GROMACS .gro file of C-alpha atoms in nm:
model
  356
    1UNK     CA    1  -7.066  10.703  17.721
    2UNK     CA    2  -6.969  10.411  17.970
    3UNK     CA    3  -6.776  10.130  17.780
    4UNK     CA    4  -7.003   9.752  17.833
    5UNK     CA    5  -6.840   9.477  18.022
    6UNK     CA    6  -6.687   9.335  17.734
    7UNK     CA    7  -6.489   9.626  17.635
    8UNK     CA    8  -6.434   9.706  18.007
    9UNK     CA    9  -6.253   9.368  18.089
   10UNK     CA   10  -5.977   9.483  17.799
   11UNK     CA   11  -5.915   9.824  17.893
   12UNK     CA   12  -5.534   9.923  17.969
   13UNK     CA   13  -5.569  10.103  18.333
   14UNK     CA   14  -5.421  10.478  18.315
   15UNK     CA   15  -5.157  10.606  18.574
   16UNK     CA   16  -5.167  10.904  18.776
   17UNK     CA   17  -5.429  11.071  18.543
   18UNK     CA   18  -5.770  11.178  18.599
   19UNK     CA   19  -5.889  10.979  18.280
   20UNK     CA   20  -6.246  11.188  18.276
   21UNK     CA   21  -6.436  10.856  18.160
   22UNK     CA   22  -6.501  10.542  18.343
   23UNK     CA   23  -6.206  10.349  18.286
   24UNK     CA   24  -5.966  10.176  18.514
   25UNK     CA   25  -5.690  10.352  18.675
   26UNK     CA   26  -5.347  10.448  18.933
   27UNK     CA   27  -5.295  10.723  19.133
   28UNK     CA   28  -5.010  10.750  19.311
   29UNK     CA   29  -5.010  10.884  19.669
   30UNK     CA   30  -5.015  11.285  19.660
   31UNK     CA   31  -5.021  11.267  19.272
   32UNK     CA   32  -5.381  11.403  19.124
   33UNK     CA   33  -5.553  11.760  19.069
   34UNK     CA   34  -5.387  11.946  19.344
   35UNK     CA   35  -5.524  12.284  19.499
   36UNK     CA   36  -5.478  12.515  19.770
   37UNK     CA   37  -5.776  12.622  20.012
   38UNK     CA   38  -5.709  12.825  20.290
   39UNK     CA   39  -5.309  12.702  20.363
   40UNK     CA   40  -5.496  12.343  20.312
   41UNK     CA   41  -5.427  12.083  20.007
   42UNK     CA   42  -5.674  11.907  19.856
   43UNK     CA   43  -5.590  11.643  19.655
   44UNK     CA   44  -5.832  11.498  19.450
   45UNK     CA   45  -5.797  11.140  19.318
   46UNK     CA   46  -6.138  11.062  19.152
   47UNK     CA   47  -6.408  11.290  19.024
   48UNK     CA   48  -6.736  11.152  18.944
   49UNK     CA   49  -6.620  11.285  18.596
   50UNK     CA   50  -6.381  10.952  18.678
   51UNK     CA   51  -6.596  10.759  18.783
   52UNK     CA   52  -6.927  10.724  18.628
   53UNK     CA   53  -7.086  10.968  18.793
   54UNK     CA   54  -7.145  10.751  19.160
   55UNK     CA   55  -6.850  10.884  19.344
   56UNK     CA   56  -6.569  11.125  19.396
   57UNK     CA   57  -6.289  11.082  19.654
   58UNK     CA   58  -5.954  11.334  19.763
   59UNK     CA   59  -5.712  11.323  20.013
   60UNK     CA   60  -5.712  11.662  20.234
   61UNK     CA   61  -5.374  11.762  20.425
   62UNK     CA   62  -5.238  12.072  20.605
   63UNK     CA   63  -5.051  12.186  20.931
   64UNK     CA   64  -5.137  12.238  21.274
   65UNK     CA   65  -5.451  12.451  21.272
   66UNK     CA   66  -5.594  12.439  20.949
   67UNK     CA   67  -5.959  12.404  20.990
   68UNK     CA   68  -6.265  12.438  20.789
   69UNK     CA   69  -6.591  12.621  20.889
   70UNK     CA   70  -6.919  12.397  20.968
   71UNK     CA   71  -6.999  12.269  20.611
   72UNK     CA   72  -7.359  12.088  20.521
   73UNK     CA   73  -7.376  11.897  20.173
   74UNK     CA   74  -7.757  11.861  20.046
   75UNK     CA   75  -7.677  11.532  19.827
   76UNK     CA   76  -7.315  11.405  19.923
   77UNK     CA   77  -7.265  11.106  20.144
   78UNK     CA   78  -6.967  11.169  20.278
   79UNK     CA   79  -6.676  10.905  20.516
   80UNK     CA   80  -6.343  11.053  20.669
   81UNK     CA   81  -6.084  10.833  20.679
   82UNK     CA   82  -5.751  10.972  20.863
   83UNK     CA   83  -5.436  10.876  20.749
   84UNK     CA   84  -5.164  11.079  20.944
   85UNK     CA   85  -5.184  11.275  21.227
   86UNK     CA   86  -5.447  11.410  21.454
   87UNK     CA   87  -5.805  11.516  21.342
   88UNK     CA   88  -6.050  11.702  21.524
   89UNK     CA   89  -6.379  11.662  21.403
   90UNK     CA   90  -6.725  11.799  21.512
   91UNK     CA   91  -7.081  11.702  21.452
   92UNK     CA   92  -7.367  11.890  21.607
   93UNK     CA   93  -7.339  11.806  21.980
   94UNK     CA   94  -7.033  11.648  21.953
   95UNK     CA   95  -6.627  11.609  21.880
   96UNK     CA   96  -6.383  11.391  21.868
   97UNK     CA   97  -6.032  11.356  21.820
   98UNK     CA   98  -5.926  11.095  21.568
   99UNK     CA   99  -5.626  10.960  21.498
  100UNK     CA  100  -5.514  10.737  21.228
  101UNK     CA  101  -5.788  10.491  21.093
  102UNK     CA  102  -6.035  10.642  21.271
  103UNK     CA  103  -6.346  10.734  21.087
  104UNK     CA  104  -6.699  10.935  21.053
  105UNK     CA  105  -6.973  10.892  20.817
  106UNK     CA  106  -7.163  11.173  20.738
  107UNK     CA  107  -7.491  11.184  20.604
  108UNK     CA  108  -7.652  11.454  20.342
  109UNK     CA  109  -7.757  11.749  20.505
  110UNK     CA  110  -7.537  11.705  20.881
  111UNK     CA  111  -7.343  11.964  20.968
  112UNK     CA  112  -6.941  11.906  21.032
  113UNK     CA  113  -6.634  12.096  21.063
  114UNK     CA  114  -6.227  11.963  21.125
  115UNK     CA  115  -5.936  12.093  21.241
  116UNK     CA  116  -5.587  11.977  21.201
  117UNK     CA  117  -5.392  11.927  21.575
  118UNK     CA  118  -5.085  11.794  21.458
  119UNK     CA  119  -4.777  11.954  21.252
  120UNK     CA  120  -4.904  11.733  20.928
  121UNK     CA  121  -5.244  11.593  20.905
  122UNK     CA  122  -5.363  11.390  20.619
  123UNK     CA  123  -5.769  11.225  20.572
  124UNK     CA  124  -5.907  11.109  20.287
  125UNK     CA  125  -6.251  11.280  20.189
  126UNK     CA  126  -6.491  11.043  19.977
  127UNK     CA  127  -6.822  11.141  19.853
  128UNK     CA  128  -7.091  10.954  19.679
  129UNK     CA  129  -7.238  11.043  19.441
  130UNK     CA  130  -6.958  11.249  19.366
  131UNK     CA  131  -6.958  11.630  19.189
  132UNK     CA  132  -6.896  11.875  19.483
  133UNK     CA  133  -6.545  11.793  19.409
  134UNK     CA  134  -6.607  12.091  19.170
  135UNK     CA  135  -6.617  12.298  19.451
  136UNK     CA  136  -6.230  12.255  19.528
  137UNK     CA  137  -6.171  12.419  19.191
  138UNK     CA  138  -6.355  12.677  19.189
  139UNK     CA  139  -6.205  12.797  19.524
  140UNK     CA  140  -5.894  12.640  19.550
  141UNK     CA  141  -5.576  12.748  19.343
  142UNK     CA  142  -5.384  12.533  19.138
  143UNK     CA  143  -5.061  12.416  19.290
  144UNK     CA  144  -4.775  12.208  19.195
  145UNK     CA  145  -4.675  12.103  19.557
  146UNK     CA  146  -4.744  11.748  19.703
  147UNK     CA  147  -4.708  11.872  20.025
  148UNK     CA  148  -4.905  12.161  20.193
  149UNK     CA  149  -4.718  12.532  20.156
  150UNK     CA  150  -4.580  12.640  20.421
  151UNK     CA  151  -4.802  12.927  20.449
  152UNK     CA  152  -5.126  12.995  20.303
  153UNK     CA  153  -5.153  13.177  20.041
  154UNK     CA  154  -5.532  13.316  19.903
  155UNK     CA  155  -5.782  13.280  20.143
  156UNK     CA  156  -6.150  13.225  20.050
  157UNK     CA  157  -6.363  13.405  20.285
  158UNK     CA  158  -6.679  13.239  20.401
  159UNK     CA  159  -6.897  13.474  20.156
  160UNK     CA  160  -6.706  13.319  19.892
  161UNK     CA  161  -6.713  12.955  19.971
  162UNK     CA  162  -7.106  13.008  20.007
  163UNK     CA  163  -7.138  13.163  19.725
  164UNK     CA  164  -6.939  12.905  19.532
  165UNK     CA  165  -7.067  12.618  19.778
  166UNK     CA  166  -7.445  12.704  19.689
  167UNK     CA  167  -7.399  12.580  19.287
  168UNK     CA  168  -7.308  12.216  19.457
  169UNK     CA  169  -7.549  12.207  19.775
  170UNK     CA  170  -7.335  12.290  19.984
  171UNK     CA  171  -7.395  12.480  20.332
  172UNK     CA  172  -7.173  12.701  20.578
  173UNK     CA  173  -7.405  12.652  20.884
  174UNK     CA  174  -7.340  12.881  21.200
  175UNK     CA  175  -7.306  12.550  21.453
  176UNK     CA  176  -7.154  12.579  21.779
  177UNK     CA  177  -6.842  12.352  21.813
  178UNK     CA  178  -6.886  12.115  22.111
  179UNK     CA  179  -6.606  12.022  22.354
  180UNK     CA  180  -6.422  11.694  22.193
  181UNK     CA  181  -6.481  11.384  22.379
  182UNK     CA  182  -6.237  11.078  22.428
  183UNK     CA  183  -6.543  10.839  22.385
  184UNK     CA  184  -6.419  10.495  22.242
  185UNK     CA  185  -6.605  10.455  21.916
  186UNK     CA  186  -6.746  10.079  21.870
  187UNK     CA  187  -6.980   9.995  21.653
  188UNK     CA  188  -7.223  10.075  21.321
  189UNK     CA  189  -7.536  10.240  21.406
  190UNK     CA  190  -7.880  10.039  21.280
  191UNK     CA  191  -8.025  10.363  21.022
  192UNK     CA  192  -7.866  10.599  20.827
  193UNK     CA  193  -7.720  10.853  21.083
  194UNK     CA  194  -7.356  11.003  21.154
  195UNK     CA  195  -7.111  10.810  21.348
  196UNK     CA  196  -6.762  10.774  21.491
  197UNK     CA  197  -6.584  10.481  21.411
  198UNK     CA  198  -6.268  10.395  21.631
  199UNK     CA  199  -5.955  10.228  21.455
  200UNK     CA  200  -5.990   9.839  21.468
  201UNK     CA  201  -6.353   9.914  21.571
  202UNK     CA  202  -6.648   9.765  21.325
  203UNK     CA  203  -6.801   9.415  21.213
  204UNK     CA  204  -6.525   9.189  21.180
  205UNK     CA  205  -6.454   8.899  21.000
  206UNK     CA  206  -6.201   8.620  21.021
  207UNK     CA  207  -6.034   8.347  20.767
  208UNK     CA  208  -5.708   8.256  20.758
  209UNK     CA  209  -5.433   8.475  20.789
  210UNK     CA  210  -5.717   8.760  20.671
  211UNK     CA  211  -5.939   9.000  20.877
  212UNK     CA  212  -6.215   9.207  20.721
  213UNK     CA  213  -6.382   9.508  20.883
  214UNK     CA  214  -6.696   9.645  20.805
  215UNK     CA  215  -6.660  10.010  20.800
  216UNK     CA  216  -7.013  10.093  20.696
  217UNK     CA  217  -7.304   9.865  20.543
  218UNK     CA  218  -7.571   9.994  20.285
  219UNK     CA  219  -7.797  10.037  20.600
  220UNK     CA  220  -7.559  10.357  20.690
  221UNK     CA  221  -7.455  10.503  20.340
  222UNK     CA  222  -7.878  10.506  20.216
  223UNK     CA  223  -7.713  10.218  19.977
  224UNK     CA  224  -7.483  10.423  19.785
  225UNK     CA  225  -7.184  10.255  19.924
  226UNK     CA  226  -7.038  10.060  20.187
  227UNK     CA  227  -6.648  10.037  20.290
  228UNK     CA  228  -6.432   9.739  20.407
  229UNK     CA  229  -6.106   9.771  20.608
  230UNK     CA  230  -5.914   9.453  20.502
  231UNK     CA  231  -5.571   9.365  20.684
  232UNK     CA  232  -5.387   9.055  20.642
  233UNK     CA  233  -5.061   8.875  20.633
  234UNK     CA  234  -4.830   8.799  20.284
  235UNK     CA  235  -5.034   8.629  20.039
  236UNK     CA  236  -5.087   8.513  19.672
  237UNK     CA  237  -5.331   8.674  19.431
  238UNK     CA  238  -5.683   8.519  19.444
  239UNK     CA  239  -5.889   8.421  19.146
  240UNK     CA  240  -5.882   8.684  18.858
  241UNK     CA  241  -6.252   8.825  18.886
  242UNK     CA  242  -6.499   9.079  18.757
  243UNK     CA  243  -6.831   9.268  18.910
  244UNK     CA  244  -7.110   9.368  18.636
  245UNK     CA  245  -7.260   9.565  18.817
  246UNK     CA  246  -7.047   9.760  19.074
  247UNK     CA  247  -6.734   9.982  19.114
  248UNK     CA  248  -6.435   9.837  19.361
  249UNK     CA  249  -6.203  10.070  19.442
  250UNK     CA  250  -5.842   9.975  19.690
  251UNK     CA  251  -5.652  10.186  19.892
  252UNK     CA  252  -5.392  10.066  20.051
  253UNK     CA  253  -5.334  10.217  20.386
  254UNK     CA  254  -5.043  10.039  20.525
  255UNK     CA  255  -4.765   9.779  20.374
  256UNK     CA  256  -4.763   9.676  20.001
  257UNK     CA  257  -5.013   9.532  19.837
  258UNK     CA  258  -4.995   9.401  19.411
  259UNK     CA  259  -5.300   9.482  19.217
  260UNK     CA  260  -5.363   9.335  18.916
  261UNK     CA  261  -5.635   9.495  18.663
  262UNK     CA  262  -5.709   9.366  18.304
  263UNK     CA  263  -5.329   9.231  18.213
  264UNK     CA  264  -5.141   9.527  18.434
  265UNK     CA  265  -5.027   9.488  18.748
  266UNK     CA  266  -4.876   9.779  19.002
  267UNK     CA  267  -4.761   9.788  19.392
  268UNK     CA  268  -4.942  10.001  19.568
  269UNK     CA  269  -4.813  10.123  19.963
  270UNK     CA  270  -4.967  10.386  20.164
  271UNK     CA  271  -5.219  10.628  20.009
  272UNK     CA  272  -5.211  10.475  19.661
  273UNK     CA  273  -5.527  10.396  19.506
  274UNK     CA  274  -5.683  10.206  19.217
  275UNK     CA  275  -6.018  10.252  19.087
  276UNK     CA  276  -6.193   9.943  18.910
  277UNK     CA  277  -6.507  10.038  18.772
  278UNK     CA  278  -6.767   9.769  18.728
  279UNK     CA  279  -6.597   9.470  18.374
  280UNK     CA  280  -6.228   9.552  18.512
  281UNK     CA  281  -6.092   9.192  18.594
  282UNK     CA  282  -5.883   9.209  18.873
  283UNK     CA  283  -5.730   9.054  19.141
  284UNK     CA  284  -5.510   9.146  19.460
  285UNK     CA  285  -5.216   8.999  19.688
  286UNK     CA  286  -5.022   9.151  20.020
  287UNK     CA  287  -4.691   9.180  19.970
  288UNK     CA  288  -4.555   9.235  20.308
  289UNK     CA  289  -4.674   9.155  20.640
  290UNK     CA  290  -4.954   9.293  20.810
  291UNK     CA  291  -5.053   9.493  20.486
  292UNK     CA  292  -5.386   9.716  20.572
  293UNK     CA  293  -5.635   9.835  20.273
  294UNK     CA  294  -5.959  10.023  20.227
  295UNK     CA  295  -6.225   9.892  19.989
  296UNK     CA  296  -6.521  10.132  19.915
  297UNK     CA  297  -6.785   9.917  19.660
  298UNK     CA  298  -7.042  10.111  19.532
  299UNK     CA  299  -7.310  10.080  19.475
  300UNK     CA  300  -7.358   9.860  19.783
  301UNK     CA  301  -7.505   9.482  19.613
  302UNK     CA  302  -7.208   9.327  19.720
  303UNK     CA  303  -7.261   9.346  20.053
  304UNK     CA  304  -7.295   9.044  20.247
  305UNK     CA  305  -7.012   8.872  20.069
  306UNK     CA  306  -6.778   8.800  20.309
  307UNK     CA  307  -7.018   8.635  20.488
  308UNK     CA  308  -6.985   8.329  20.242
  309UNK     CA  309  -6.670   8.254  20.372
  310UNK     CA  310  -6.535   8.420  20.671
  311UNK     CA  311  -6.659   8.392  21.004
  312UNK     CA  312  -6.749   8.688  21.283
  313UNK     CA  313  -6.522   8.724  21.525
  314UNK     CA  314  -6.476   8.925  21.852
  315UNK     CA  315  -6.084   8.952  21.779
  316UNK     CA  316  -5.917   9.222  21.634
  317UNK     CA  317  -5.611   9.056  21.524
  318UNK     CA  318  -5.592   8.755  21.255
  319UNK     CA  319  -5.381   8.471  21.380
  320UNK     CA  320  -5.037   8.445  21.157
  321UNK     CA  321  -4.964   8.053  20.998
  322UNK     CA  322  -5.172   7.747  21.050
  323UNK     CA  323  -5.295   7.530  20.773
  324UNK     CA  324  -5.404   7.720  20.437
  325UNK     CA  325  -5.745   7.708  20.378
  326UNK     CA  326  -6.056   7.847  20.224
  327UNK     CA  327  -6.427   7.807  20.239
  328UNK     CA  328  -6.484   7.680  19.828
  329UNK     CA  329  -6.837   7.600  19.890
  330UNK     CA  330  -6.887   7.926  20.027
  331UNK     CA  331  -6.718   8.107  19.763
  332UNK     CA  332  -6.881   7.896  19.526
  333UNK     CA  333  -7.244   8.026  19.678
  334UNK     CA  334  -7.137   8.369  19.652
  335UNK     CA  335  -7.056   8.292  19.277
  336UNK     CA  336  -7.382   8.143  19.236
  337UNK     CA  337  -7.582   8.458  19.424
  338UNK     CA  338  -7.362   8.741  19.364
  339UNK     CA  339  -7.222   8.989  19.095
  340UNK     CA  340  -6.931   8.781  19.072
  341UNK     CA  341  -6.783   8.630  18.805
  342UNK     CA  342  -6.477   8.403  18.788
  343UNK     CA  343  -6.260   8.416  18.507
  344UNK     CA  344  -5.940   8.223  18.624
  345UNK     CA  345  -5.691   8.112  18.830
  346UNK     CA  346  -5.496   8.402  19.061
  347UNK     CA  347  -5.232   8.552  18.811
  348UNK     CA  348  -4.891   8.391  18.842
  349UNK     CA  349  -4.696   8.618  18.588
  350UNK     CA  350  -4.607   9.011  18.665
  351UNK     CA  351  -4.682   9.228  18.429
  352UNK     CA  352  -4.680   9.543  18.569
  353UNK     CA  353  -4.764   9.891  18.455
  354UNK     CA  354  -4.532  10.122  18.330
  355UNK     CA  355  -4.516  10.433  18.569
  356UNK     CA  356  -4.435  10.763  18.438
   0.00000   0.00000   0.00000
């Protein structure tokens, strides 16, 4: 049973726990339910279980390579976000090789495959609505490493992971792997369809000291989700703030960042991530320069609100200092029109949460 809004904006986030229930919570880069797959490890940070049923997200690492076969999910939305090292990535007809914060979005029912080309590879795996994760424990094996061993241990042959795979939707297709090309990835496609996104490449946005990146809009996720790349220099906290009726979940992908969620507050640097489901008041600040973040809001009916006050831009760097400002009518509009609410002024006091 979900907790209301009320009960939501009062609720202590856990740390480093899966907390099985929609509730706010920490996880720690390389901390969650960790399993081995074929000398990979999957670590997964939110199960829909976690979430509410609308999500499920885990980091996937491993040497130089480590591959999977083609794979085809019936229901999953999937995005691949690399983090460290080199990624090599097919889609029918085509390959690329990514490097860190590139992307692809991948639709239900397309057919992909990756292999690792560096000596440690790390990408993040999200899926909406979540519940394949499953499938990691059912063919992965438990392991108490945060790293990936140094040589695999069980493999699970391909008439296994269909086996398992077919209780999730899940697919092995027999897809030819195309030769990778070094195409420059720019923008979002109009529909629903997979892409390549290069690193820096998307709809940006521009305010002061602040640059916001459209990774993918409800037009390319079927409006399950879409996914904001924010990067910025130091900063205070903004307005303490709630959503009724969507999730917000931060990653932070490079620098420090301070999150603040119902009355705790925790530094997060690369990999850590914080998952406020729709009540949790929160509120964020950078913490060092040119600090980098994912935001993945689902469902998508806040998109469109950095529109109301930032302005497109062609750049791909914010400009550092200047006079402080912000667009307040704008903000205000989005208020008025939006599933935000304001509770009060950025938090000025730390408070933050005790880390086991």
């Amino acid at each position: 049973m979900s907790l209301g809004v009320e009960e939501m904006n009062t609720q202590l986030p856990a740390a480093n726990v899966l907390p099985g229930e929609a509730v706010p919570y920490y996880m720690a880069s390389g901390e969650g339910a960790r399993y081995e797959i074929n000398g990979q490890l999957v670590t997964v940070i939110a199960r829909a279980a976690d979430t509410g049923g609308i999500f499920s997200a885990a980091y996937i690492s491993g040497g130089m390579g480590a591959e999977s076969p083609f794979v085809s999910h019936q229901v999953e939305h999937k995005t691949l976000y690399v983090f460290d090292g080199i990624l090599h990535v097919w889609l029918p007809g085509e390959s690329r090789i990514l490097t860190p914060g590139d992307s692809v979005v991948i639709p239900p029912n397309t057919p992909h495959a990756y292999r690792m080309a560096s000596h440690y590879t790390r990408f993040l795996n999200w899926m909406t609505p979540g519940g394949a994760e499953a499938y990691y424990e059912r063919v992965g094996t438990p392991i108490d490493s945060h790293v990936p061993p140094v040589r695999a241990g069980h493999s699970a042959s391909l008439q296994e992971q269909a086996e398992v795979g077919a209780e999730f939707g899940i697919t092995f297709p027999d897809v030819e792997r195309a030769a990778p090309s070094f195409k420059h990835d720019a923008g979002l496609p109009p529909t629903q369809s997979p892409y390549f996104l290069s690193a820096g490449e998307g709809e940006r946005l521009v305010s002061y000291q602040t640059m916001f990146t459209y990774l993918s809009r409800p037009a390319n996720t079927g409006s399950n989700y879409f996914a904001v790349h924010t990067k910025g220099a130091k900063s205070p906290y903004i307005p303490l703030h709630f959503h009724s009726e969507h999730t917000e979940n931060f990653i932070c992908t490079e620098g420090r960042m301070w999150l603040y969620a119902n009355g705790r507050e925790v530094l997060l640097t690369k990999g850590d991530f914080v998952h406020a489901p729709a009540g949790t008041i929160h509120s964020f600040a950078f913490d060092s320069h040119n600090t980098q973040m994912l935001g993945f809001l689902t469902p998508s009916v806040f998109n469109g609100f950095f529109e109301y006050f930032n302005k497109p831009t062609e750049d791909y760097m914010y400009t550092e200092g200047g006079e402080p400002y912000m667009d307040m009518e704008g903000f205000g509009r989005a208020q008025a029109e939006m599933d935000l609410t304001v509770v009060g002024p950025p938090p000025q006091r730390r408070a933050a949460l005790d880390i086991p």
